[in-house]
């Protein structure tokens, strides 16, 4: 009787295995893949900011490849979930800083399901020729899904956002975060396959050329692609320069009760602007062409409150330049997270309403159900914010400034739309006071660095409590503040209008990679069906 290969997606039980010395050793061996998957998830977390250990993502995915390769989809589902927990539990701990562990654990439990499904898919395709390609595409497909569902998605933790200091960063300009993340994951899985091929060759004395070639290409192509993409990363001015001021006024106290300090926060930002104006008059600082305040810098509606309007007017006249003010505004019965273009002579002349609002922070999905579970959560978000519908590009002293408010920086479409609408510079006004001194601020800052390279634009990050920063189009931070201090940054920055391939292509690279993932999965399933039929003959 002729032995047949096991169906794709089923574990290979035809190979001889060493018999463990004892039942205890056997149990430990069975637990080893689970331990490796969880620990590799933690390793992936360690590769993310504020650490600059971007390269740890490669052994993290190499280890995941070892745990998943050749296993059935059910095992892949469980191992993928453990990898997701190891990664996301520490990465997203900041979501529970002020509201306790319940929402944090619930968010991680849901988001790790996407990683589990990817793990199942990787296990299924791991028997295909060139499996790292299909597996990396599946990871990209998982990120694409996670960025869209549920509740408009949650892209935090995209692999690209951990690569702001890495070798692969130029690939963001080629195809955005999907291509950058795909390259990292492909290289990691390829690293596992290269090590596996080397061990096999040493043990048997034979080299399987096709497998070795696939492994080497999986490692070499992403690296060579990143090197080839470096000319796309350029910080030179194309449309002249502008002198920008970023204001960080600080808040009296960290935490959710910053909303109770609304007048103090507004006064702090006006005071820091007036302090900067005095330095300009004294010749100690350059005069800015325009000024950028953070999100929630005026949670008192300046359209409805004359005192708030007077404070902003006074600050704008003192600095003698237009200001983008982050306000909370109620208009036509709708609550809006709004950026307001404030002219020193004319007052408010333009607005941008945040389009990607944060579930459970700015609006509460399933309000009645959540209220039945815990009415304290519904009281935290007593009124839902409404979504804006149009891109926000302010003309400030002749410069086209694209507004991407805080959480929106995690979403590819929200940033790209401002650039395609004519932005020469991107501003990411944010309010991170709720999250205290957690890693959230640094994770978000890394996103802005990736966006700078992706679209070849200067990116400014004004934050109420820090870290505020100025980022060049090549991803370099040239100035930044501390946390929970009042400060301002003034710098002449390059303006650019050309579009990178990533800007022009938009969602197309992601669609292609999702189709590649679907093709690999379909091939593997079809091969598995054929194998089972052949085995039954």
Coordinates of C-alpha atoms in Angstrom, one line a residue:
X1 CA 0.0 0.0 0.0
X2 CA 1.4 3.4 -1.0
X3 CA 1.5 6.0 1.8
X4 CA -0.2 9.3 0.9
X5 CA 0.6 12.8 2.1
X6 CA -1.7 14.2 4.8
X7 CA -4.4 16.6 3.6
X8 CA -3.4 20.3 3.7
X9 CA -4.5 21.7 7.1
X10 CA -4.2 18.4 8.9
X11 CA -1.3 17.5 11.2
X12 CA 1.4 15.3 9.6
X13 CA 1.5 12.0 11.6
X14 CA 3.5 10.0 9.1
X15 CA 6.9 11.3 10.3
X16 CA 8.7 9.4 13.0
X17 CA 8.8 11.1 16.3
X18 CA 11.1 10.6 19.3
X19 CA 9.3 9.0 22.1
X20 CA 9.5 11.2 25.2
X21 CA 11.2 9.7 28.3
X22 CA 8.2 10.0 30.5
X23 CA 4.5 11.0 30.5
X24 CA 5.5 14.3 32.2
X25 CA 7.9 15.1 29.3
X26 CA 5.2 14.2 26.8
X27 CA 2.8 16.8 28.5
X28 CA 5.6 19.4 28.4
X29 CA 6.2 18.8 24.7
X30 CA 2.5 19.2 24.0
X31 CA 2.4 22.5 25.8
X32 CA 5.6 23.8 24.1
X33 CA 3.8 25.2 21.0
X34 CA 1.3 27.1 23.2
X35 CA 4.1 28.6 25.3
X36 CA 6.0 29.6 22.2
X37 CA 3.0 31.2 20.6
X38 CA 2.2 33.2 23.8
X39 CA 5.8 34.3 24.4
X40 CA 6.2 35.3 20.7
X41 CA 3.2 37.5 21.1
X42 CA 4.9 39.2 24.1
X43 CA 8.1 39.5 21.9
X44 CA 6.0 41.3 19.3
X45 CA 4.7 43.7 21.9
X46 CA 8.3 44.5 23.0
X47 CA 9.1 45.5 19.5
X48 CA 6.6 48.4 19.7
X49 CA 7.2 51.9 21.0
X50 CA 8.3 53.4 23.3
X51 CA 11.0 50.9 22.7
X52 CA 13.0 51.0 19.4
X53 CA 13.4 47.2 19.2
X54 CA 11.5 47.0 15.9
X55 CA 13.6 44.0 14.7
X56 CA 12.1 41.8 17.4
X57 CA 9.0 41.5 15.2
X58 CA 11.0 39.2 13.0
X59 CA 11.8 36.5 15.6
X60 CA 8.3 36.9 16.9
X61 CA 6.8 35.8 13.6
X62 CA 9.5 33.2 13.1
X63 CA 8.5 31.7 16.4
X64 CA 4.8 31.9 15.5
X65 CA 5.7 30.1 12.2
X66 CA 7.4 27.3 14.1
X67 CA 4.3 26.9 16.3
X68 CA 1.8 26.9 13.4
X69 CA 3.5 25.1 10.6
X70 CA 2.0 21.7 9.7
X71 CA -0.8 21.9 12.3
X72 CA -4.5 21.6 11.8
X73 CA -6.7 24.6 11.7
X74 CA -8.2 24.0 15.2
X75 CA -4.7 24.0 16.7
X76 CA -3.9 27.1 14.6
X77 CA -7.0 28.8 16.0
X78 CA -5.9 28.2 19.6
X79 CA -2.3 29.1 19.0
X80 CA -3.2 32.2 17.2
X81 CA -5.4 33.3 20.0
X82 CA -2.6 32.8 22.5
X83 CA -0.2 34.8 20.2
X84 CA -2.9 37.6 20.1
X85 CA -3.3 37.7 23.9
X86 CA 0.5 37.8 24.4
X87 CA 0.7 40.7 22.0
X88 CA -2.5 42.7 22.7
X89 CA -2.8 42.3 26.5
X90 CA 0.3 44.4 27.3
X91 CA 0.0 46.6 24.2
X92 CA -3.5 47.9 25.1
X93 CA -3.2 48.0 28.9
X94 CA -3.6 51.8 28.6
X95 CA -7.3 51.4 27.7
X96 CA -7.9 50.5 31.3
X97 CA -5.9 53.2 33.0
X98 CA -9.0 55.2 34.1
X99 CA -11.9 52.8 33.7
X100 CA -10.5 49.6 35.2
X101 CA -9.6 46.2 33.7
X102 CA -13.0 45.3 32.4
X103 CA -13.1 47.2 29.2
X104 CA -9.4 46.5 28.6
X105 CA -9.8 42.7 28.9
X106 CA -13.0 42.8 26.8
X107 CA -11.3 44.7 24.0
X108 CA -8.3 42.4 24.0
X109 CA -10.5 39.3 24.1
X110 CA -12.4 40.5 21.0
X111 CA -9.4 41.8 19.0
X112 CA -7.4 38.5 19.7
X113 CA -10.2 36.6 17.8
X114 CA -8.9 38.2 14.6
X115 CA -5.4 36.9 15.3
X116 CA -6.9 33.5 16.1
X117 CA -8.6 33.3 12.7
X118 CA -5.3 34.3 11.1
X119 CA -3.6 31.6 13.0
X120 CA -6.0 29.0 11.7
X121 CA -5.5 30.2 8.2
X122 CA -1.7 30.2 8.5
X123 CA -1.8 26.6 9.8
X124 CA -3.9 25.6 6.7
X125 CA -1.6 27.3 4.2
X126 CA 1.6 26.2 5.9
X127 CA 1.8 23.1 3.7
X128 CA 1.8 25.0 0.5
X129 CA 4.9 25.8 -1.5
X130 CA 6.2 29.3 -0.6
X131 CA 3.9 29.3 2.5
X132 CA 5.4 32.5 4.1
X133 CA 3.9 34.5 1.2
X134 CA 0.4 33.2 1.8
X135 CA 0.8 33.4 5.6
X136 CA 1.9 37.1 5.5
X137 CA -1.0 38.0 3.2
X138 CA -3.3 36.3 5.6
X139 CA -2.0 38.5 8.4
X140 CA -2.6 41.6 6.3
X141 CA -6.1 40.4 5.6
X142 CA -6.6 40.0 9.4
X143 CA -5.5 43.5 10.0
X144 CA -7.8 44.8 7.2
X145 CA -10.7 43.2 8.9
X146 CA -9.7 44.4 12.4
X147 CA -9.5 48.0 11.0
X148 CA -13.2 47.8 9.9
X149 CA -15.2 45.7 12.3
X150 CA -16.7 45.8 14.8
X151 CA -17.9 49.4 15.4
X152 CA -15.9 50.9 12.5
X153 CA -12.8 48.9 13.5
X154 CA -9.8 49.3 15.7
X155 CA -6.4 49.3 13.8
X156 CA -4.3 49.8 16.9
X157 CA -1.4 47.4 16.9
X158 CA -0.9 47.2 13.1
X159 CA 2.5 45.8 12.5
X160 CA 3.5 48.9 10.5
X161 CA 3.0 51.1 13.6
X162 CA 5.9 49.3 15.3
X163 CA 8.3 50.0 12.5
X164 CA 8.9 53.8 12.8
X165 CA 12.6 53.2 13.6
X166 CA 13.0 50.2 11.3
X167 CA 14.7 49.2 8.1
X168 CA 11.4 48.5 6.4
X169 CA 9.9 52.0 7.0
X170 CA 10.4 53.3 3.4
X171 CA 7.9 50.7 2.2
X172 CA 5.2 52.8 3.8
X173 CA 5.7 55.2 0.9
X174 CA 5.2 52.3 -1.6
X175 CA 2.0 50.8 -0.4
X176 CA 1.1 52.3 3.0
X177 CA 0.7 50.3 6.2
X178 CA -0.5 47.1 4.5
X179 CA 2.7 46.8 2.4
X180 CA 4.9 47.7 5.3
X181 CA 3.3 45.3 7.7
X182 CA 3.2 42.5 5.0
X183 CA 6.9 42.9 4.4
X184 CA 7.8 42.5 8.1
X185 CA 5.6 39.5 8.6
X186 CA 6.8 37.9 5.4
X187 CA 10.4 38.4 6.5
X188 CA 9.6 36.9 9.9
X189 CA 8.0 33.7 8.5
X190 CA 10.8 33.5 5.9
X191 CA 13.3 33.6 8.7
X192 CA 11.7 30.6 10.3
X193 CA 11.7 28.7 6.9
X194 CA 15.3 29.6 6.3
X195 CA 16.4 28.3 9.7
X196 CA 14.3 25.2 9.1
X197 CA 15.9 24.5 5.7
X198 CA 19.4 25.0 7.2
X199 CA 18.7 22.5 10.0
X200 CA 17.3 20.0 7.6
X201 CA 20.3 20.3 5.3
X202 CA 22.7 19.9 8.2
X203 CA 20.8 16.8 9.4
X204 CA 20.3 15.1 6.1
X205 CA 23.2 16.5 4.0
X206 CA 20.7 17.4 1.3
X207 CA 19.3 20.8 0.3
X208 CA 15.8 21.1 -1.1
X209 CA 16.5 23.9 -3.6
X210 CA 12.9 25.0 -4.1
X211 CA 12.3 25.3 -0.3
X212 CA 15.6 27.0 0.3
X213 CA 14.9 29.4 -2.6
X214 CA 11.5 30.3 -1.2
X215 CA 12.9 30.8 2.3
X216 CA 15.7 33.1 1.0
X217 CA 13.3 35.1 -1.2
X218 CA 10.9 35.6 1.7
X219 CA 13.7 37.2 3.7
X220 CA 15.6 39.0 0.9
X221 CA 12.7 40.5 -1.1
X222 CA 11.3 42.6 1.8
X223 CA 14.8 43.8 2.7
X224 CA 15.8 44.6 -0.8
X225 CA 12.4 46.2 -1.4
X226 CA 12.9 48.5 1.6
X227 CA 16.4 49.5 0.4
X228 CA 15.0 50.2 -3.1
X229 CA 12.2 52.4 -1.7
X230 CA 14.6 54.7 0.2
X231 CA 14.7 57.3 -2.6
X232 CA 10.9 57.8 -2.0
X233 CA 11.7 59.1 1.5
X234 CA 12.5 62.8 1.1
X235 CA 12.3 65.7 3.5
X236 CA 13.2 68.5 1.0
X237 CA 10.7 71.4 0.5
X238 CA 8.8 71.4 -2.7
X239 CA 6.4 74.4 -2.0
X240 CA 8.7 76.5 0.2
X241 CA 8.5 76.4 3.9
X242 CA 6.3 77.6 6.7
X243 CA 7.1 78.4 10.3
X244 CA 4.7 76.5 12.6
X245 CA 4.0 76.8 16.3
X246 CA 2.7 73.7 18.2
X247 CA 1.1 74.6 21.6
X248 CA 0.9 72.2 24.5
X249 CA -0.9 74.0 27.3
X250 CA -1.1 71.0 29.7
X251 CA -4.0 70.1 32.0
X252 CA -4.4 70.6 35.8
X253 CA -4.7 66.9 36.4
X254 CA -4.6 63.7 34.4
X255 CA -7.5 61.4 34.1
X256 CA -11.1 61.4 33.0
X257 CA -11.9 64.4 35.1
X258 CA -10.1 66.7 32.7
X259 CA -13.5 67.4 31.3
X260 CA -14.4 69.0 34.6
X261 CA -11.4 71.3 34.1
X262 CA -12.5 72.7 30.8
X263 CA -12.0 76.4 31.5
X264 CA -8.6 75.7 33.1
X265 CA -7.4 73.8 30.0
X266 CA -8.5 76.6 27.7
X267 CA -6.8 79.2 29.9
X268 CA -3.6 77.1 29.9
X269 CA -3.4 77.0 26.1
X270 CA -4.2 80.6 25.7
X271 CA -1.5 81.5 28.4
X272 CA 1.1 79.4 26.6
X273 CA 0.3 81.0 23.3
X274 CA 0.6 84.5 24.9
X275 CA 3.9 83.5 26.5
X276 CA 5.2 82.5 23.1
X277 CA 3.9 85.8 21.7
X278 CA 6.0 87.6 24.3
X279 CA 9.1 85.6 23.3
X280 CA 8.5 86.4 19.6
X281 CA 8.2 90.1 20.5
X282 CA 11.4 89.9 22.5
X283 CA 13.2 88.2 19.5
X284 CA 13.7 85.0 21.5
X285 CA 11.5 82.9 19.1
X286 CA 10.7 83.0 15.4
X287 CA 7.3 84.4 14.5
X288 CA 5.0 81.6 13.4
X289 CA 2.9 81.7 10.3
X290 CA 0.2 79.7 12.1
X291 CA -0.4 78.1 15.4
X292 CA -1.8 74.6 16.2
X293 CA -3.6 73.8 19.4
X294 CA -4.6 70.2 20.4
X295 CA -7.8 68.4 20.5
X296 CA -10.0 69.5 23.5
X297 CA -8.0 72.6 24.0
X298 CA -11.4 74.4 24.3
X299 CA -14.0 72.0 25.5
X300 CA -16.1 75.1 26.3
X301 CA -18.0 75.8 23.1
X302 CA -16.7 79.2 21.9
X303 CA -19.7 79.7 19.6
X304 CA -22.0 79.5 22.5
X305 CA -19.9 81.0 25.3
X306 CA -18.7 84.6 25.0
X307 CA -16.0 84.2 27.6
X308 CA -14.3 81.3 25.8
X309 CA -14.5 83.3 22.5
X310 CA -12.8 86.2 24.2
X311 CA -10.0 84.1 25.6
X312 CA -9.2 82.6 22.1
X313 CA -9.6 86.0 20.4
X314 CA -7.0 87.5 22.9
X315 CA -4.5 84.7 22.3
X316 CA -4.9 84.9 18.5
X317 CA -4.4 88.7 18.5
X318 CA -1.4 88.3 20.8
X319 CA 0.4 85.9 18.5
X320 CA -0.8 87.6 15.3
X321 CA -1.4 84.4 13.4
X322 CA -4.3 82.0 12.7
X323 CA -4.9 79.2 15.2
X324 CA -6.4 75.8 14.8
X325 CA -8.4 75.3 18.0
X326 CA -9.7 72.0 19.2
X327 CA -13.2 72.5 20.5
X328 CA -16.3 70.6 21.6
X329 CA -19.2 72.2 19.9
X330 CA -23.0 71.6 19.9
X331 CA -24.7 72.6 16.7
X332 CA -28.1 71.7 15.4
X333 CA -28.6 69.3 18.3
X334 CA -25.3 67.4 17.4
X335 CA -22.3 67.2 19.6
X336 CA -19.1 67.6 17.5
X337 CA -15.4 67.1 18.2
X338 CA -14.3 70.1 16.0
X339 CA -11.2 71.9 14.9
X340 CA -11.9 75.6 14.4
X341 CA -9.8 77.8 12.2
X342 CA -9.5 81.0 14.3
X343 CA -8.3 84.2 12.4
X344 CA -6.8 86.9 14.7
X345 CA -9.0 89.6 12.9
X346 CA -12.1 87.7 11.8
X347 CA -12.5 85.0 14.5
X348 CA -13.7 81.5 13.5
X349 CA -13.7 81.2 9.7
X350 CA -13.7 77.4 9.1
X351 CA -14.3 74.1 10.9
X352 CA -13.5 70.4 10.6
X353 CA -15.6 67.8 12.4
X354 CA -13.8 64.6 13.4
X355 CA -15.1 61.7 11.2
X356 CA -13.6 58.6 12.9
X357 CA -15.0 58.9 16.4
X358 CA -14.0 56.5 19.1
X359 CA -16.4 53.8 20.2
X360 CA -16.9 53.7 24.0
X361 CA -15.0 57.0 24.3
X362 CA -16.9 59.4 22.0
X363 CA -20.0 57.3 21.4
X364 CA -21.5 54.3 23.1
X365 CA -22.6 51.4 20.8
X366 CA -25.2 49.1 22.3
X367 CA -26.1 51.7 24.9
X368 CA -29.1 50.0 26.4
X369 CA -27.3 46.6 26.7
X370 CA -24.2 48.2 28.2
X371 CA -26.4 50.3 30.6
X372 CA -28.0 47.1 31.8
X373 CA -24.6 45.6 32.6
X374 CA -23.0 48.7 34.2
X375 CA -24.8 52.1 34.3
X376 CA -21.5 53.8 35.3
X377 CA -20.2 53.2 31.7
X378 CA -23.2 54.9 30.2
X379 CA -22.7 57.9 32.5
X380 CA -19.1 58.3 31.3
X381 CA -20.4 58.8 27.7
X382 CA -23.7 60.6 28.5
X383 CA -24.1 62.0 25.0
X384 CA -22.8 60.5 21.8
X385 CA -20.7 62.6 19.4
X386 CA -21.8 62.9 15.8
X387 CA -19.5 62.2 12.9
X388 CA -18.2 64.7 10.4
X389 CA -18.5 64.0 6.7
X390 CA -15.9 66.1 4.9
X391 CA -12.1 66.1 4.9
X392 CA -10.6 68.9 6.9
X393 CA -7.9 71.1 5.1
X394 CA -7.5 74.6 6.5
X395 CA -5.8 77.3 4.5
X396 CA -3.5 78.9 7.2
X397 CA -1.4 81.8 6.0
X398 CA -1.2 80.3 2.5
X399 CA -0.4 76.8 3.7
X400 CA -2.9 73.9 3.2
X401 CA -3.0 72.1 6.6
X402 CA -4.8 68.7 6.8
X403 CA -6.4 67.9 10.1
X404 CA -6.4 64.3 11.4
X405 CA -7.8 64.3 14.9
X406 CA -6.2 61.9 17.4
X407 CA -7.8 58.5 17.0
X408 CA -8.1 59.1 13.2
X409 CA -4.4 58.8 12.8
X410 CA -4.8 55.0 13.1
X411 CA -7.0 54.8 10.0
X412 CA -5.4 54.8 6.6
X413 CA -8.3 56.4 4.8
X414 CA -8.6 59.3 7.3
X415 CA -5.0 60.5 6.7
X416 CA -4.9 59.8 3.0
X417 CA -8.1 61.8 2.3
X418 CA -6.5 65.0 3.7
X419 CA -3.5 64.6 1.4
X420 CA -5.5 63.9 -1.7
X421 CA -7.6 67.0 -0.8
X422 CA -4.5 69.1 -1.1
X423 CA -2.8 69.1 2.3
X424 CA 0.9 70.2 2.2
X425 CA 1.3 69.5 5.9
X426 CA -0.6 67.2 8.3
X427 CA -1.6 68.1 11.9
X428 CA -2.7 65.4 14.4
X429 CA -4.2 67.4 17.3
X430 CA -4.7 65.0 20.2
X431 CA -5.7 64.7 23.8
X432 CA -4.0 61.9 25.7
X433 CA -4.6 63.2 29.3
X434 CA -7.1 60.4 29.9
X435 CA -4.3 57.8 29.6
X436 CA -1.9 59.4 32.0
X437 CA 1.8 58.5 31.4
X438 CA 1.0 55.2 29.6
X439 CA 2.6 53.9 26.4
X440 CA -0.4 55.1 24.4
X441 CA 1.2 58.5 23.7
X442 CA 4.3 56.9 22.2
X443 CA 2.4 54.4 20.2
X444 CA 0.3 57.2 18.7
X445 CA 3.4 59.2 18.0
X446 CA 4.9 56.3 16.1
X447 CA 1.8 56.2 13.9
X448 CA 2.3 59.8 13.0
X449 CA 5.9 59.1 12.0
X450 CA 4.8 56.3 9.7
X451 CA 2.1 58.6 8.2
X452 CA 4.8 61.2 7.5
X453 CA 6.8 58.7 5.4
X454 CA 3.6 57.2 3.9
X455 CA 2.5 60.5 2.4
X456 CA 5.8 62.4 2.4
X457 CA 4.5 65.3 4.6
X458 CA 5.6 67.1 7.6
X459 CA 3.4 66.0 10.5
X460 CA 2.8 68.1 13.6
X461 CA 1.4 66.5 16.8
X462 CA -0.1 69.1 19.2
X463 CA -1.2 67.3 22.4
X464 CA -2.8 68.7 25.5
X465 CA -0.5 67.0 27.9
X466 CA 2.2 65.6 25.7
X467 CA 4.1 64.2 23.9
X468 CA 3.8 67.0 21.3
X469 CA 6.2 66.8 18.3
X470 CA 7.2 68.0 14.9
X471 CA 8.0 65.2 12.5
X472 CA 9.8 65.6 9.1
X473 CA 8.5 63.9 5.9
X474 CA 11.2 61.3 6.4
X475 CA 9.8 60.3 9.8
X476 CA 12.4 62.0 11.9
X477 CA 11.3 63.8 15.1
X478 CA 13.1 67.2 15.2
X479 CA 11.4 68.6 18.3
X480 CA 9.2 67.1 21.1
X481 CA 7.9 68.1 24.5
X482 CA 7.8 66.2 27.8
X483 CA 4.6 64.9 29.3
X484 CA 2.4 67.0 31.6
X485 CA 4.3 70.2 31.1
X486 CA 3.3 73.5 29.3
X487 CA 5.5 74.0 26.3
X488 CA 5.6 75.2 22.7
X489 CA 7.5 74.1 19.6
X490 CA 8.4 76.5 16.8
X491 CA 10.1 75.4 13.6
X492 CA 10.4 76.2 9.9
X493 CA 9.2 73.1 8.2
X494 CA 9.2 71.9 4.5
X495 CA 5.9 71.9 2.6
X496 CA 5.3 69.3 0.0
X497 CA 2.6 68.6 -2.6
X498 CA 3.8 65.5 -4.6
X499 CA 2.1 62.2 -3.9
X500 CA 3.9 59.0 -3.0
X501 CA 2.8 55.7 -4.7
X502 CA 1.0 54.9 -1.4
X503 CA -1.0 58.1 -1.6
X504 CA -1.9 57.5 -5.3
X505 CA -2.7 53.8 -4.8
X506 CA -4.8 54.1 -1.7
X507 CA -6.5 50.9 -0.7
X508 CA -5.4 49.0 -3.8
X509 CA -2.3 47.3 -2.2
X510 CA -4.4 46.1 0.7
X511 CA -7.1 44.7 -1.7
X512 CA -4.4 42.8 -3.7
X513 CA -2.9 41.3 -0.5
X514 CA -6.4 40.2 0.7
X515 CA -7.0 38.5 -2.7
X516 CA -3.6 36.8 -2.4
X517 CA -4.6 35.5 1.1
X518 CA -7.9 34.3 -0.3
X519 CA -6.2 32.6 -3.2
X520 CA -3.7 30.8 -0.9
X521 CA -6.4 29.7 1.5
X522 CA -8.6 28.4 -1.4
X523 CA -5.6 26.5 -2.9
X524 CA -4.9 24.9 0.5
X525 CA -8.5 23.9 1.1
X526 CA -8.8 22.4 -2.4
X527 CA -5.5 20.5 -1.9
X528 CA -6.8 19.2 1.4
X529 CA -10.0 18.0 -0.2
X530 CA -8.0 16.2 -2.9
X531 CA -5.7 14.7 -0.4
X532 CA -8.6 13.3 1.7
X533 CA -10.2 11.9 -1.4
X534 CA -7.0 10.2 -2.5
X535 CA -6.5 8.8 1.0
X536 CA -10.0 7.3 0.9
X537 CA -9.4 5.4 -2.3

